């Protein structure tokens, strides 16, 4: 009965005209960003963070969440029609989806992708509603040692799930931790890594670093890209799948939903990992594995369901534990902190309205996306024809205005520009930015909880292993670290990195 009452409260808030409008704006922007190759939800959310100052916290989070799961829908459209994934998680969808388009079945592929996404989004939002209160109740018993151990696990998971050699992933996490240390230490009052610049005494602004390493770096990369041509667009005819299509795609969507819901909970996980994993599962489970890569409809339904389910359930660790599961959730945490809302188990007790309004808005947003994606396919594909020489200058101006509006100072604009250049060169070295952002967000909290634990134990490190929950979490982190450092795993990661 409590859940029903809470859902009634949530729908009462999310169905208000203002929240419905911004939910629509979020999923519309998310779909557009998913269609446009390269920009991605992280860069978009980073750009829109300053705008959320003027919005109610609930409205802001509803819009930003809509951008994230909306991008998962939009990414499949161009992946299927022109073999150009708009989102990283849509790379797998392009393998069989584009083959279906070449066979004259583009409409069926789009319909299956949209319906699988709707099913996954609906079920995984139900998982959030049912599972989050349980996890939050458990988290209320957490103290500083448990939070410290959870953050260690989150950083190790970020390293494990990043692509490429281990050393590069570790380096990105460490860079993020160091950037998070910049500023005056609140305990000792000592300035750290400020190099005498008063502007750095309060640290690097979250909006500046997120815009720099995502938006600015993406702009530089795409301006330098001279290989873009006019892709061949396949015609969309009938959107109705046959009975055989439904029979083959429905089990794949169910499996993808279950797998994506689980992987979305993992620190460092997310939609991309879920879509790749689901494709692998479907290929192994199929009675016709030879059809994969040649237009197998399971290769569209499974990954699309998985990436949308993971996008939704990745909100659970952020909302209930205050641990971002991926880079986008780190940005969502930043948006909450901008509005003086501390992510964690207190949200369900102190911000009940916010939590349930966000959950119910996801159901509403998923149904909005079906209306946006199938009837408006032609409009989304036309976005590809927008010349980049018009698109990216406008984005750059928007970013600069947003950064300046935070504190009316130009210093953070230069910080963002410098980080943008650094982010571009790091991307050229195939280093992922998400571990850096996770390190930046978790670093100060990691330090704070470590210091509190030391005060509680009077300087004894044994507190982390004598507390049962903390010890179990550290044991899991240690096992993961041993696995990822094994010679076989390191060679496998390096081989995949070399092939890419």
Coordinates of C-alpha atoms in Angstrom, one line a residue:
X1 CA 0.0 0.0 0.0
X2 CA 2.9 2.3 0.7
X3 CA 4.1 1.9 -2.9
X4 CA 0.7 2.7 -4.3
X5 CA 0.4 5.8 -2.1
X6 CA 3.9 6.9 -3.2
X7 CA 3.1 6.3 -6.8
X8 CA -0.1 8.4 -6.5
X9 CA 2.1 11.2 -4.9
X10 CA 4.6 10.9 -7.8
X11 CA 2.0 11.0 -10.6
X12 CA 0.3 13.9 -8.9
X13 CA 3.6 15.9 -9.3
X14 CA 4.9 14.5 -12.6
X15 CA 1.5 15.0 -14.3
X16 CA 1.5 18.8 -13.6
X17 CA 1.6 20.8 -16.8
X18 CA 5.1 22.3 -16.0
X19 CA 6.7 18.9 -15.4
X20 CA 5.0 17.3 -18.4
X21 CA 6.3 20.1 -20.6
X22 CA 9.9 19.7 -19.3
X23 CA 9.6 15.9 -19.5
X24 CA 8.7 16.3 -23.1
X25 CA 11.5 18.8 -23.7
X26 CA 14.0 16.3 -22.1
X27 CA 13.0 13.3 -24.2
X28 CA 12.8 15.5 -27.3
X29 CA 16.3 16.8 -26.7
X30 CA 17.5 13.3 -25.8
X31 CA 16.2 11.8 -29.0
X32 CA 17.7 14.6 -31.1
X33 CA 21.1 14.1 -29.3
X34 CA 20.9 10.4 -29.7
X35 CA 20.4 10.9 -33.5
X36 CA 23.3 13.3 -33.8
X37 CA 26.5 11.2 -33.9
X38 CA 29.2 12.0 -31.3
X39 CA 27.5 14.6 -29.1
X40 CA 25.9 12.2 -26.6
X41 CA 23.9 12.7 -23.4
X42 CA 26.9 13.5 -21.2
X43 CA 27.8 16.6 -23.3
X44 CA 24.2 17.7 -23.5
X45 CA 23.5 17.3 -19.8
X46 CA 26.7 19.2 -19.1
X47 CA 25.6 22.0 -21.3
X48 CA 22.2 22.2 -19.8
X49 CA 23.3 22.1 -16.1
X50 CA 23.5 26.0 -15.8
X51 CA 19.9 26.2 -17.1
X52 CA 18.6 24.1 -14.2
X53 CA 19.4 26.9 -11.8
X54 CA 16.2 28.6 -12.9
X55 CA 14.1 25.4 -12.5
X56 CA 12.5 23.7 -9.6
X57 CA 14.8 20.7 -8.6
X58 CA 12.1 18.2 -9.4
X59 CA 11.5 19.7 -12.8
X60 CA 15.2 19.9 -13.6
X61 CA 15.9 16.3 -12.7
X62 CA 12.9 15.1 -14.8
X63 CA 14.2 17.0 -17.8
X64 CA 17.8 15.7 -17.4
X65 CA 16.7 12.2 -16.9
X66 CA 14.5 12.4 -20.0
X67 CA 17.6 13.5 -22.0
X68 CA 19.5 10.4 -20.8
X69 CA 17.0 7.7 -21.6
X70 CA 15.7 9.6 -24.6
X71 CA 19.2 9.4 -26.1
X72 CA 19.0 5.6 -25.9
X73 CA 16.0 5.6 -28.2
X74 CA 17.3 8.2 -30.6
X75 CA 20.7 6.4 -31.1
X76 CA 19.0 3.4 -32.7
X77 CA 17.4 5.5 -35.5
X78 CA 20.5 6.5 -37.5
X79 CA 22.2 3.3 -36.5
X80 CA 19.5 1.3 -38.4
X81 CA 18.9 3.7 -41.3
X82 CA 22.4 4.9 -42.2
X83 CA 24.7 2.7 -40.1
X84 CA 25.8 5.7 -38.1
X85 CA 25.2 5.2 -34.3
X86 CA 24.2 8.4 -32.6
X87 CA 25.0 6.9 -29.2
X88 CA 27.7 4.4 -28.1
X89 CA 25.1 2.0 -26.9
X90 CA 23.6 1.9 -30.4
X91 CA 26.8 0.5 -32.0
X92 CA 25.6 -3.0 -31.5
X93 CA 22.1 -2.2 -32.9
X94 CA 23.7 -1.1 -36.1
X95 CA 25.2 -4.6 -36.8
X96 CA 21.9 -6.3 -37.5
X97 CA 19.6 -3.3 -37.7
X98 CA 21.4 -1.8 -40.7
X99 CA 21.4 -5.2 -42.4
X100 CA 17.6 -5.3 -42.0
X101 CA 17.4 -1.8 -43.6
X102 CA 19.4 -3.1 -46.6
X103 CA 16.9 -5.9 -46.9
X104 CA 14.0 -3.5 -47.1
X105 CA 13.0 -4.0 -43.4
X106 CA 14.1 -0.7 -41.9
X107 CA 10.6 0.0 -40.6
X108 CA 10.4 -3.4 -38.8
X109 CA 13.8 -2.8 -37.2
X110 CA 12.8 0.6 -36.0
X111 CA 9.5 -0.7 -34.6
X112 CA 11.1 -3.6 -32.8
X113 CA 13.8 -1.3 -31.4
X114 CA 11.2 1.2 -30.1
X115 CA 8.8 -1.5 -28.7
X116 CA 11.7 -3.4 -27.0
X117 CA 12.9 -0.1 -25.5
X118 CA 9.4 0.7 -24.2
X119 CA 9.0 -2.7 -22.6
X120 CA 12.4 -2.4 -21.0
X121 CA 11.8 1.1 -19.8
X122 CA 8.5 0.2 -18.3
X123 CA 9.8 -2.9 -16.4
X124 CA 13.1 -1.3 -15.2
X125 CA 11.2 1.7 -13.9
X126 CA 9.1 -0.7 -11.9
X127 CA 12.4 -2.2 -10.6
X128 CA 13.4 1.3 -9.4
X129 CA 10.0 1.8 -7.6
X130 CA 10.2 -1.6 -5.9
X131 CA 13.9 -2.1 -5.2
X132 CA 15.0 1.5 -4.3
X133 CA 13.1 1.7 -1.0
X134 CA 14.6 -1.6 0.1
X135 CA 18.1 -0.6 -0.7
X136 CA 17.7 2.8 0.8
X137 CA 16.5 1.2 4.1
X138 CA 19.6 -0.9 4.2
X139 CA 21.8 2.2 3.3
X140 CA 20.4 4.1 6.3
X141 CA 22.5 1.8 8.5
X142 CA 25.6 2.8 6.6
X143 CA 28.3 4.9 8.3
X144 CA 31.5 6.4 7.0
X145 CA 33.4 3.1 6.7
X146 CA 30.7 1.6 4.6
X147 CA 30.5 4.6 2.3
X148 CA 34.2 4.7 1.9
X149 CA 34.3 1.0 0.9
X150 CA 31.4 1.5 -1.5
X151 CA 33.3 4.4 -3.2
X152 CA 36.4 2.2 -3.5
X153 CA 34.3 -0.4 -5.1
X154 CA 32.8 2.2 -7.5
X155 CA 36.2 3.4 -8.6
X156 CA 37.5 -0.1 -9.1
X157 CA 34.4 -1.0 -11.1
X158 CA 34.9 2.1 -13.3
X159 CA 38.4 0.9 -14.0
X160 CA 37.2 -2.7 -14.9
X161 CA 34.4 -1.6 -17.1
X162 CA 36.4 1.1 -19.0
X163 CA 37.8 0.0 -22.4
X164 CA 41.5 -0.5 -23.2
X165 CA 44.6 -1.1 -21.0
X166 CA 44.2 -1.1 -17.2
X167 CA 46.9 1.5 -16.8
X168 CA 45.0 4.1 -18.9
X169 CA 41.7 3.5 -16.9
X170 CA 43.6 3.8 -13.6
X171 CA 45.3 7.0 -14.8
X172 CA 42.0 8.6 -15.7
X173 CA 40.5 7.8 -12.3
X174 CA 43.6 9.2 -10.6
X175 CA 43.5 12.4 -12.7
X176 CA 39.9 12.8 -11.6
X177 CA 40.8 12.3 -7.9
X178 CA 43.6 14.9 -8.2
X179 CA 41.3 17.4 -9.9
X180 CA 38.8 16.9 -7.1
X181 CA 41.5 17.8 -4.5
X182 CA 42.0 21.3 -5.9
X183 CA 41.0 24.0 -3.6
X184 CA 41.2 24.9 0.1
X185 CA 40.9 21.9 2.4
X186 CA 37.9 22.4 4.6
X187 CA 39.5 20.7 7.6
X188 CA 42.9 22.2 7.7
X189 CA 42.3 25.4 5.6
X190 CA 45.4 24.6 3.5
X191 CA 45.3 25.5 -0.2
X192 CA 46.0 22.4 -2.4
X193 CA 47.1 22.5 -6.0
X194 CA 45.9 26.1 -6.5
X195 CA 49.4 27.4 -7.6
X196 CA 48.6 30.7 -6.0
X197 CA 45.5 31.3 -8.0
X198 CA 42.7 32.7 -5.8
X199 CA 40.1 31.6 -8.3
X200 CA 41.0 28.0 -7.6
X201 CA 40.5 28.3 -3.9
X202 CA 37.0 26.9 -4.2
X203 CA 38.1 24.2 -6.6
X204 CA 37.2 23.5 -10.2
X205 CA 33.5 24.0 -10.9
X206 CA 31.6 20.8 -11.7
X207 CA 29.9 22.5 -14.7
X208 CA 33.3 23.7 -16.1
X209 CA 34.9 20.3 -15.9
X210 CA 32.0 18.4 -17.4
X211 CA 31.6 20.9 -20.2
X212 CA 35.3 20.9 -20.9
X213 CA 35.9 17.2 -21.1
X214 CA 32.7 16.3 -22.9
X215 CA 31.2 19.3 -24.8
X216 CA 34.4 21.2 -25.7
X217 CA 36.4 18.1 -26.4
X218 CA 33.6 16.7 -28.7
X219 CA 33.5 20.0 -30.6
X220 CA 37.2 20.0 -31.2
X221 CA 37.1 16.3 -32.4
X222 CA 34.2 16.9 -34.8
X223 CA 35.6 20.1 -36.2
X224 CA 38.8 18.2 -37.1
X225 CA 36.9 15.3 -38.6
X226 CA 37.2 15.7 -42.4
X227 CA 35.8 12.3 -43.3
X228 CA 32.0 13.0 -43.0
X229 CA 30.2 12.4 -46.2
X230 CA 26.5 12.1 -47.2
X231 CA 25.3 8.7 -45.9
X232 CA 22.9 6.6 -47.9
X233 CA 19.4 6.6 -46.3
X234 CA 17.2 3.6 -46.6
X235 CA 13.5 4.1 -47.1
X236 CA 11.1 3.3 -44.2
X237 CA 8.1 1.4 -45.4
X238 CA 5.9 -0.8 -43.2
X239 CA 6.5 -0.5 -39.4
X240 CA 4.5 -3.6 -38.6
X241 CA 6.6 -6.7 -37.6
X242 CA 5.3 -10.1 -38.6
X243 CA 4.1 -12.8 -36.2
X244 CA 7.5 -14.5 -36.7
X245 CA 9.3 -11.3 -35.9
X246 CA 7.4 -10.9 -32.6
X247 CA 8.0 -14.6 -31.7
X248 CA 11.8 -14.1 -32.2
X249 CA 12.2 -10.7 -30.7
X250 CA 10.0 -11.0 -27.6
X251 CA 12.2 -13.4 -25.7
X252 CA 15.2 -11.4 -26.7
X253 CA 13.6 -8.2 -25.3
X254 CA 12.8 -10.0 -22.0
X255 CA 16.4 -11.3 -21.6
X256 CA 17.8 -7.9 -22.6
X257 CA 15.6 -6.2 -20.0
X258 CA 16.7 -8.6 -17.2
X259 CA 20.4 -8.3 -18.1
X260 CA 20.3 -4.5 -18.5
X261 CA 18.4 -4.0 -15.3
X262 CA 21.2 -6.0 -13.4
X263 CA 24.1 -4.3 -15.2
X264 CA 22.6 -0.8 -14.6
X265 CA 23.0 -1.4 -10.9
X266 CA 26.7 -2.0 -11.1
X267 CA 29.1 0.9 -10.3
X268 CA 30.8 1.7 -13.6
X269 CA 28.1 0.0 -15.6
X270 CA 25.7 1.5 -18.0
X271 CA 23.8 1.3 -21.3
X272 CA 26.9 0.6 -23.5
X273 CA 28.0 -2.4 -21.4
X274 CA 24.5 -3.7 -21.3
X275 CA 23.9 -3.6 -25.1
X276 CA 27.2 -5.4 -25.9
X277 CA 26.5 -8.0 -23.2
X278 CA 22.9 -8.6 -24.5
X279 CA 24.1 -9.1 -28.0
X280 CA 26.6 -11.7 -26.9
X281 CA 23.9 -13.5 -24.8
X282 CA 21.5 -13.5 -27.8
X283 CA 24.1 -14.9 -30.2
X284 CA 24.9 -17.7 -27.8
X285 CA 21.3 -18.5 -27.0
X286 CA 20.1 -18.4 -30.6
X287 CA 19.3 -21.5 -32.6
X288 CA 20.4 -19.5 -35.7
X289 CA 23.7 -17.9 -34.6
X290 CA 24.9 -17.7 -38.2
X291 CA 22.2 -15.1 -38.9
X292 CA 23.7 -12.6 -36.5
X293 CA 25.5 -9.9 -38.4
X294 CA 23.2 -10.7 -41.4
X295 CA 19.9 -9.1 -40.1
X296 CA 18.9 -11.2 -37.1
X297 CA 16.0 -9.3 -35.4
X298 CA 17.1 -10.6 -32.0
X299 CA 20.3 -8.6 -32.5
X300 CA 18.1 -5.5 -32.5
X301 CA 15.6 -6.3 -29.8
X302 CA 18.0 -7.7 -27.1
X303 CA 20.6 -4.8 -27.1
X304 CA 17.9 -2.1 -27.4
X305 CA 16.0 -3.5 -24.4
X306 CA 19.2 -3.9 -22.5
X307 CA 20.6 -0.4 -23.0
X308 CA 17.2 1.2 -22.0
X309 CA 16.8 -1.0 -18.9
X310 CA 20.4 -0.2 -17.8
X311 CA 19.8 3.5 -18.4
X312 CA 16.8 3.4 -16.0
X313 CA 18.2 1.2 -13.3
X314 CA 21.5 3.1 -13.1
X315 CA 19.5 5.7 -11.2
X316 CA 19.2 3.3 -8.3
X317 CA 22.7 3.4 -6.8
X318 CA 22.9 7.2 -7.4
X319 CA 19.6 7.9 -5.7
X320 CA 19.8 5.4 -2.8
X321 CA 23.6 5.2 -2.1
X322 CA 24.9 8.4 -3.5
X323 CA 27.2 6.4 -5.8
X324 CA 27.1 7.2 -9.5
X325 CA 27.0 4.1 -11.7
X326 CA 28.4 5.9 -14.7
X327 CA 29.4 9.3 -16.1
X328 CA 25.8 10.5 -16.7
X329 CA 24.8 9.6 -13.1
X330 CA 27.8 11.7 -11.9
X331 CA 26.4 14.6 -13.9
X332 CA 22.9 14.0 -12.3
X333 CA 24.6 14.0 -8.9
X334 CA 26.1 17.3 -9.8
X335 CA 22.7 18.7 -10.8
X336 CA 21.3 17.6 -7.4
X337 CA 24.1 19.2 -5.6
X338 CA 23.6 22.4 -7.5
X339 CA 20.1 22.4 -5.9
X340 CA 21.5 21.6 -2.4
X341 CA 20.1 18.0 -2.5
X342 CA 22.4 15.3 -1.2
X343 CA 22.1 12.0 -3.1
X344 CA 21.7 9.0 -0.8
X345 CA 19.2 7.2 1.3
X346 CA 17.9 10.4 2.8
X347 CA 16.2 11.2 -0.5
X348 CA 13.4 8.7 0.2
X349 CA 12.7 10.2 3.6
X350 CA 13.5 13.9 3.2
X351 CA 12.7 14.3 -0.6
X352 CA 10.0 11.7 -1.1
X353 CA 8.1 13.9 -3.6
X354 CA 11.3 14.3 -5.7
X355 CA 12.1 10.6 -5.8
X356 CA 8.6 9.4 -6.8
X357 CA 8.0 12.2 -9.2
X358 CA 11.2 11.2 -11.0
X359 CA 10.2 7.6 -11.1
X360 CA 6.7 8.2 -12.4
X361 CA 8.0 10.7 -15.0
X362 CA 10.1 7.8 -16.5
X363 CA 6.9 5.9 -17.3
X364 CA 5.4 9.0 -18.8
X365 CA 8.6 9.8 -20.8
X366 CA 8.9 6.3 -22.2
X367 CA 5.4 6.5 -23.7
X368 CA 6.2 10.0 -25.1
X369 CA 9.2 8.5 -26.8
X370 CA 7.2 6.0 -28.7
X371 CA 5.1 8.8 -30.2
X372 CA 8.3 10.8 -30.9
X373 CA 10.4 8.1 -32.5
X374 CA 8.2 6.1 -34.9
X375 CA 6.0 8.8 -36.6
X376 CA 8.8 11.3 -36.8
X377 CA 11.6 9.1 -38.2
X378 CA 12.0 11.4 -41.2
X379 CA 12.5 14.4 -39.1
X380 CA 15.3 12.8 -37.0
X381 CA 17.2 11.6 -40.0
X382 CA 17.1 15.1 -41.5
X383 CA 19.1 16.3 -38.5
X384 CA 22.1 14.5 -40.0
X385 CA 22.0 17.0 -42.9
X386 CA 22.6 20.0 -40.6
X387 CA 26.1 21.3 -41.4
X388 CA 28.5 20.9 -38.5
X389 CA 29.8 24.4 -39.2
X390 CA 26.5 25.8 -38.0
X391 CA 25.7 23.3 -35.2
X392 CA 28.9 23.3 -33.2
X393 CA 29.5 27.1 -33.0
X394 CA 26.0 27.5 -31.6
X395 CA 26.8 24.7 -29.0
X396 CA 30.1 26.5 -28.1
X397 CA 28.4 29.8 -27.5
X398 CA 25.7 28.1 -25.4
X399 CA 28.4 26.4 -23.3
X400 CA 30.3 29.6 -22.7
X401 CA 27.2 31.5 -21.7
X402 CA 26.2 28.7 -19.3
X403 CA 29.6 28.6 -17.6
X404 CA 29.7 32.4 -17.2
X405 CA 26.2 32.5 -15.7
X406 CA 27.3 30.4 -12.8
X407 CA 29.4 33.0 -11.0
X408 CA 29.8 35.8 -13.6
X409 CA 33.5 35.1 -13.9
X410 CA 35.5 34.3 -17.0
X411 CA 38.1 32.1 -15.2
X412 CA 36.0 28.9 -15.3
X413 CA 35.6 29.4 -19.0
X414 CA 39.3 29.3 -19.5
X415 CA 39.4 26.2 -17.2
X416 CA 36.8 24.5 -19.3
X417 CA 38.7 25.4 -22.5
X418 CA 41.9 24.0 -21.1
X419 CA 40.2 20.8 -20.0
X420 CA 38.5 20.6 -23.4
X421 CA 41.9 20.6 -25.2
X422 CA 43.2 18.1 -22.7
X423 CA 40.1 15.9 -23.1
X424 CA 40.5 16.0 -26.9
X425 CA 44.1 14.7 -26.7
X426 CA 43.2 12.1 -24.1
X427 CA 40.4 10.9 -26.4
X428 CA 42.9 10.7 -29.2
X429 CA 44.9 8.3 -27.0
X430 CA 41.6 6.3 -26.5
X431 CA 41.3 7.2 -22.9
X432 CA 37.7 7.3 -21.5
X433 CA 36.4 10.4 -19.8
X434 CA 33.8 8.8 -17.6
X435 CA 36.3 7.3 -15.1
X436 CA 37.8 10.8 -14.8
X437 CA 34.5 12.3 -14.0
X438 CA 33.7 9.6 -11.5
X439 CA 37.0 10.2 -9.8
X440 CA 36.3 13.9 -9.7
X441 CA 32.8 13.4 -8.1
X442 CA 33.7 10.6 -5.7
X443 CA 37.2 11.9 -4.7
X444 CA 36.0 14.6 -2.2
X445 CA 33.4 12.2 -0.7
X446 CA 36.0 9.4 -0.5
X447 CA 38.4 11.7 1.4
X448 CA 35.6 13.0 3.7
X449 CA 34.4 9.5 4.7
X450 CA 38.0 8.3 5.1
X451 CA 38.7 11.1 7.6
X452 CA 35.5 10.5 9.5
X453 CA 36.3 6.8 9.8
X454 CA 39.8 7.7 11.1
X455 CA 38.2 10.0 13.7
X456 CA 35.8 7.3 14.8
X457 CA 38.5 4.6 15.1
X458 CA 41.1 7.0 16.4
X459 CA 43.4 6.4 13.5
X460 CA 43.0 2.6 13.1
X461 CA 42.5 1.3 9.6
X462 CA 41.0 -1.9 11.1
X463 CA 37.6 -0.1 11.1
X464 CA 37.2 -0.9 7.4
X465 CA 37.5 -4.7 8.0
X466 CA 35.9 -5.1 11.4
X467 CA 32.6 -3.6 10.2
X468 CA 30.8 -6.5 8.4
X469 CA 29.3 -4.5 5.5
X470 CA 32.4 -2.6 4.8
X471 CA 34.5 -5.8 4.9
X472 CA 32.2 -7.5 2.5
X473 CA 32.3 -4.6 0.0
X474 CA 36.1 -4.4 0.2
X475 CA 36.3 -8.2 -0.4
X476 CA 34.2 -7.8 -3.5
X477 CA 36.4 -4.9 -4.7
X478 CA 39.6 -7.0 -4.0
X479 CA 38.2 -10.0 -6.0
X480 CA 37.4 -7.7 -8.9
X481 CA 40.8 -6.2 -8.8
X482 CA 42.5 -9.6 -8.8
X483 CA 40.4 -10.7 -11.8
X484 CA 41.1 -7.5 -13.8
X485 CA 44.9 -7.7 -13.1
X486 CA 45.2 -11.3 -14.1
X487 CA 47.4 -11.7 -17.2
X488 CA 44.6 -13.3 -19.3
X489 CA 42.2 -10.4 -18.7
X490 CA 44.9 -7.8 -19.3
X491 CA 45.8 -9.4 -22.6
X492 CA 42.1 -9.6 -23.7
X493 CA 41.6 -5.9 -22.9
X494 CA 44.7 -4.9 -24.8
X495 CA 43.7 -7.1 -27.8
X496 CA 40.3 -5.5 -28.0
X497 CA 41.9 -2.0 -27.6
X498 CA 44.4 -2.8 -30.5
X499 CA 41.5 -4.0 -32.8
X500 CA 39.5 -0.8 -32.1

